[in-house]
């Protein structure tokens, strides 16, 4: 007898004649679908035996993917596309291993109170993937459960735990080296190194590329701290207004920052990329108002998802030591970098 085909979100979408994205929003209890449609999606998921609703004799076919709600806000299209791809990529990677990735939202109140979401007690699970940036104390709360745990896309220096990220240092080094090869010698940096290890590591890559070429890093041309992601536009604008001398290029900690910077340069009559070139990180599907795509480092999301699932299922998933699996990103050259000299 052949192996029974696992039910996917597309099967639910086909049954209800709606989009896969609508199914995704309903299963995560996000805005964008009606309450009636949300009820029908959950009902169909149970009927078809999707994910955690499927019957498994072992009782250990579920992996909990814990996701802070703030990074999956449906209104925040900047983050939604990138994180949506990563999170449902984890579902695909788990399915390839014969497992279910149970996407489990974490709201701010639960995070502050260090409370576990319902699935931790409602269903059996084999391990946990903690996705994105959560409060350090909450990450430790999950770590203390003594269950297989992998941190994904971010990690904590003082929490000994397996983690999967993009290779941010080498990626940033590659992007900045590309700017240097294009003739740029005065290069600025914009990225909140105080908010995440990803931006911190990208600063290290920027710094290494500059120093290796004997180039000076002008402190006045670098913005490395932020009060929070909601303040990004205002903080960059204030930073630019304080510049006495413009660098010929900026390396930005992610593409969202890169495209915000492009818009703010235009407001200040700086031509992009003729006056100021820009390189970013992540390879998000942005296009600026002039139709320019930014040179960037493509995060290999599928490979990261496969790595996170493989690490969780291995003996290392229970490790209480720092294990860092870094997936190299890929340079994508576009028209946002003009040659100098």
XYZ file of C-alpha atoms in Angstrom:
341
model
C 0.000 0.000 0.000
C 1.370 3.436 -0.948
C 2.115 6.043 1.645
C -0.833 8.314 2.349
C -0.416 11.777 0.835
C -0.015 14.519 3.422
C -2.615 17.267 3.351
C -1.321 20.755 2.466
C -2.715 24.284 2.707
C -3.302 24.119 -1.045
C -5.676 21.169 -0.500
C -7.716 23.281 1.920
C -7.662 26.206 -0.516
C -8.836 23.967 -3.379
C -11.663 22.511 -1.280
C -12.944 25.982 -0.317
C -12.041 27.599 -3.667
C -10.017 30.354 -2.003
C -6.355 31.378 -2.184
C -3.591 29.649 -0.268
C -2.772 33.023 1.304
C -6.322 33.238 2.714
C -5.856 29.780 4.245
C -2.551 30.912 5.745
C -4.144 33.978 7.341
C -7.065 31.971 8.709
C -4.884 29.271 10.266
C -2.758 31.917 11.982
C -5.862 33.876 13.066
C -4.632 36.988 11.259
C -6.625 39.852 9.742
C -7.576 39.633 6.082
C -10.336 36.996 6.133
C -13.837 37.069 7.585
C -14.725 35.212 10.778
C -16.989 32.909 8.768
C -14.177 32.034 6.380
C -11.796 31.530 9.302
C -14.288 29.066 10.834
C -14.647 27.194 7.522
C -10.872 26.946 7.069
C -10.372 25.452 10.542
C -13.308 23.111 10.009
C -11.907 21.928 6.675
C -8.443 21.509 8.210
C -9.924 19.165 10.808
C -11.984 17.329 8.197
C -9.008 16.742 5.893
C -6.586 16.018 8.717
C -4.245 18.912 8.012
C -1.149 19.494 10.171
C -1.832 19.089 13.878
C -5.337 17.798 13.092
C -3.888 14.723 11.385
C -3.875 11.416 13.263
C -0.448 10.001 13.984
C 0.124 6.826 15.904
C 3.444 8.055 17.245
C 1.944 11.279 18.584
C 5.253 12.953 17.797
C 4.704 14.272 14.256
C 4.291 17.944 15.185
C 6.933 20.671 15.374
C 5.910 23.935 16.996
C 7.076 27.040 15.121
C 6.748 29.937 17.536
C 6.404 33.310 15.771
C 6.058 36.774 17.383
C 2.856 38.299 16.008
C 4.458 41.687 15.428
C 6.660 40.363 12.608
C 3.688 38.753 10.879
C 1.446 41.820 10.883
C -0.647 41.646 7.735
C -0.540 45.430 7.437
C 3.269 45.498 7.456
C 3.930 44.355 3.896
C 7.655 45.080 4.302
C 8.086 42.266 6.780
C 5.134 40.112 5.804
C 6.482 38.879 2.468
C 9.900 37.911 3.833
C 8.664 36.265 7.021
C 5.692 34.657 5.291
C 8.078 32.926 2.878
C 10.306 31.750 5.729
C 7.543 30.501 7.978
C 5.666 28.561 5.338
C 9.010 27.392 4.020
C 9.446 25.702 7.392
C 6.112 23.995 6.836
C 7.329 22.625 3.498
C 10.643 21.517 4.985
C 8.865 19.726 7.829
C 6.490 18.027 5.396
C 9.465 16.638 3.463
C 10.460 14.896 6.712
C 6.931 13.539 7.238
C 6.168 16.068 9.985
C 3.785 18.977 10.592
C 4.990 22.507 11.322
C 2.366 23.962 13.658
C 2.620 27.741 13.230
C 2.050 29.213 16.694
C 1.670 33.010 17.042
C 3.042 34.719 20.149
C 1.446 38.027 21.126
C 3.140 40.766 23.134
C 1.133 40.066 26.288
C 2.086 36.390 26.360
C 5.699 37.276 25.649
C 5.827 39.802 28.495
C 4.217 37.349 30.937
C 6.369 34.425 29.682
C 3.208 32.391 28.987
C 3.198 29.379 26.663
C 0.667 29.362 23.767
C -2.075 26.714 23.780
C -0.400 24.159 21.468
C 2.312 23.559 24.078
C -0.302 21.784 26.209
C -2.981 20.898 23.634
C -0.988 18.694 21.255
C 2.082 16.440 21.409
C 5.142 17.877 19.723
C 8.644 16.784 18.899
C 10.467 20.079 19.256
C 10.269 23.858 18.919
C 11.627 26.351 16.386
C 11.700 29.873 17.793
C 11.540 32.195 14.784
C 12.693 35.814 14.732
C 13.372 38.177 17.606
C 11.630 37.692 20.948
C 12.485 38.974 24.389
C 15.582 37.264 25.800
C 13.691 36.177 28.946
C 10.998 34.504 26.839
C 13.569 32.639 24.755
C 15.044 31.339 28.002
C 11.527 30.248 29.091
C 11.328 27.978 26.030
C 14.934 26.851 26.505
C 14.092 25.745 30.064
C 11.469 23.274 28.774
C 14.283 20.834 27.970
C 12.732 19.999 24.602
C 14.612 20.048 21.268
C 14.910 23.724 20.342
C 16.379 25.655 17.398
C 16.499 29.438 17.108
C 15.997 30.694 13.559
C 17.045 33.977 11.916
C 18.283 35.403 15.226
C 19.948 34.196 18.405
C 21.264 35.308 21.798
C 24.952 35.491 22.644
C 24.451 34.249 26.202
C 21.872 31.505 25.517
C 23.607 28.208 24.636
C 21.349 26.803 21.969
C 21.402 25.603 18.327
C 20.631 28.381 15.828
C 20.237 28.738 12.061
C 20.843 32.088 10.384
C 22.034 33.527 7.124
C 25.818 33.988 7.051
C 25.499 37.673 7.783
C 29.167 38.528 8.235
C 30.314 36.987 4.962
C 27.236 38.316 3.162
C 27.871 41.874 4.301
C 31.562 41.504 3.460
C 30.607 40.436 -0.079
C 28.155 43.320 -0.559
C 30.589 45.964 0.694
C 33.421 44.449 -1.355
C 31.187 44.884 -4.409
C 30.796 48.593 -3.571
C 34.544 48.929 -3.177
C 35.197 47.147 -6.476
C 32.821 49.653 -8.103
C 35.191 52.434 -7.007
C 33.550 53.581 -3.760
C 35.907 54.559 -0.963
C 33.663 56.564 1.371
C 30.904 54.133 2.369
C 28.344 54.615 5.131
C 26.374 52.030 7.118
C 22.761 52.069 8.317
C 21.458 49.237 10.504
C 20.201 48.860 14.107
C 22.998 46.741 15.554
C 21.508 47.131 19.023
C 18.232 45.418 18.038
C 19.337 42.134 16.473
C 22.336 39.869 15.992
C 21.675 39.960 12.228
C 22.379 43.697 11.981
C 25.265 43.376 14.417
C 26.892 40.701 12.258
C 26.299 42.717 9.100
C 28.160 45.608 10.720
C 31.071 43.233 11.413
C 31.131 42.234 7.729
C 31.034 45.893 6.657
C 33.863 46.729 9.041
C 36.022 43.824 7.864
C 35.623 44.708 4.173
C 36.531 48.346 4.792
C 39.533 47.608 6.980
C 40.848 44.924 4.672
C 41.038 47.521 1.895
C 42.614 50.101 4.190
C 39.552 52.363 4.019
C 38.513 54.662 6.845
C 35.077 54.228 8.414
C 33.604 57.645 9.114
C 31.561 57.481 12.295
C 29.466 60.429 11.112
C 28.366 58.393 8.059
C 27.147 55.408 10.124
C 23.813 54.967 11.918
C 24.062 51.850 14.084
C 21.419 52.241 16.822
C 17.657 52.582 16.924
C 14.876 52.930 19.476
C 12.878 50.334 17.551
C 11.722 49.318 14.085
C 8.746 51.692 14.216
C 11.162 54.656 14.320
C 13.305 53.721 11.308
C 12.146 56.376 8.832
C 12.341 59.285 11.277
C 15.732 58.180 12.579
C 17.246 57.869 9.101
C 15.817 61.273 8.126
C 17.353 62.907 11.212
C 20.661 61.151 10.516
C 20.760 62.389 6.902
C 19.892 65.934 7.933
C 22.949 65.902 10.206
C 25.391 64.837 7.486
C 27.935 67.504 6.610
C 29.566 65.360 3.927
C 27.736 62.683 1.945
C 29.411 59.295 1.396
C 29.286 58.007 -2.175
C 27.537 54.792 -1.067
C 25.670 53.203 1.817
C 25.480 49.570 2.871
C 22.139 48.991 4.601
C 21.394 46.240 7.116
C 18.335 45.149 5.138
C 16.383 46.023 2.011
C 13.622 47.802 3.909
C 16.197 50.298 5.177
C 17.731 50.522 1.682
C 14.464 51.535 0.025
C 13.520 53.939 2.806
C 16.943 55.522 2.324
C 16.398 55.805 -1.451
C 13.177 57.742 -0.886
C 14.771 60.047 1.665
C 17.705 60.745 -0.666
C 15.283 61.890 -3.348
C 13.638 64.292 -0.894
C 17.090 65.793 -0.279
C 17.876 66.178 -3.997
C 20.494 63.424 -3.945
C 20.437 61.390 -7.151
C 20.270 57.636 -6.683
C 22.562 55.968 -7.696
C 24.549 58.717 -9.454
C 25.284 60.711 -6.275
C 24.778 57.971 -3.683
C 24.768 54.237 -4.399
C 23.035 51.703 -2.135
C 23.423 47.992 -1.355
C 21.070 46.094 0.931
C 20.450 42.627 2.351
C 17.585 40.052 2.164
C 16.440 40.402 -1.481
C 12.927 41.612 -0.771
C 10.612 42.321 -3.754
C 10.846 46.121 -3.558
C 11.118 48.625 -6.417
C 11.733 52.312 -5.703
C 9.705 55.139 -7.237
C 12.084 55.378 -10.219
C 11.801 51.657 -10.901
C 15.252 50.834 -9.537
C 15.958 47.516 -7.834
C 18.602 47.473 -5.116
C 21.791 45.423 -5.262
C 21.452 43.032 -2.350
C 22.351 39.748 -0.700
C 19.689 37.116 -1.317
C 18.917 35.154 1.842
C 18.608 31.507 0.817
C 15.364 30.944 2.676
C 14.642 27.401 1.505
C 18.085 26.199 2.549
C 17.708 27.887 5.939
C 14.354 26.184 6.504
C 15.763 22.767 5.585
C 18.727 23.378 7.894
C 16.509 24.361 10.842
C 14.347 21.242 10.538
C 17.370 18.963 10.078
C 19.148 20.463 13.085
C 16.054 20.150 15.271
C 15.603 16.470 14.384
C 19.264 15.607 14.900
C 20.849 14.723 18.236
C 22.094 18.318 18.345
C 18.507 19.557 18.718
C 18.690 18.791 22.435
C 22.094 20.424 22.814
C 22.654 23.032 25.484
C 25.687 24.348 23.671
C 26.013 27.155 21.129
C 25.758 25.637 17.651
C 25.534 28.134 14.804
C 24.535 26.844 11.367
C 25.095 29.675 8.881
C 23.699 29.507 5.342
C 25.645 31.615 2.799
C 23.563 34.299 1.000
C 23.999 35.148 -2.691
C 25.036 38.506 -4.163
C 22.420 39.911 -6.552
C 23.805 42.799 -8.611
C 21.269 45.367 -9.778
C 21.252 49.002 -10.907
C 21.494 50.716 -7.486
C 25.308 50.783 -7.528
C 26.987 53.262 -9.891
C 30.667 52.958 -10.755
C 32.983 55.692 -9.502
C 36.263 56.875 -10.974
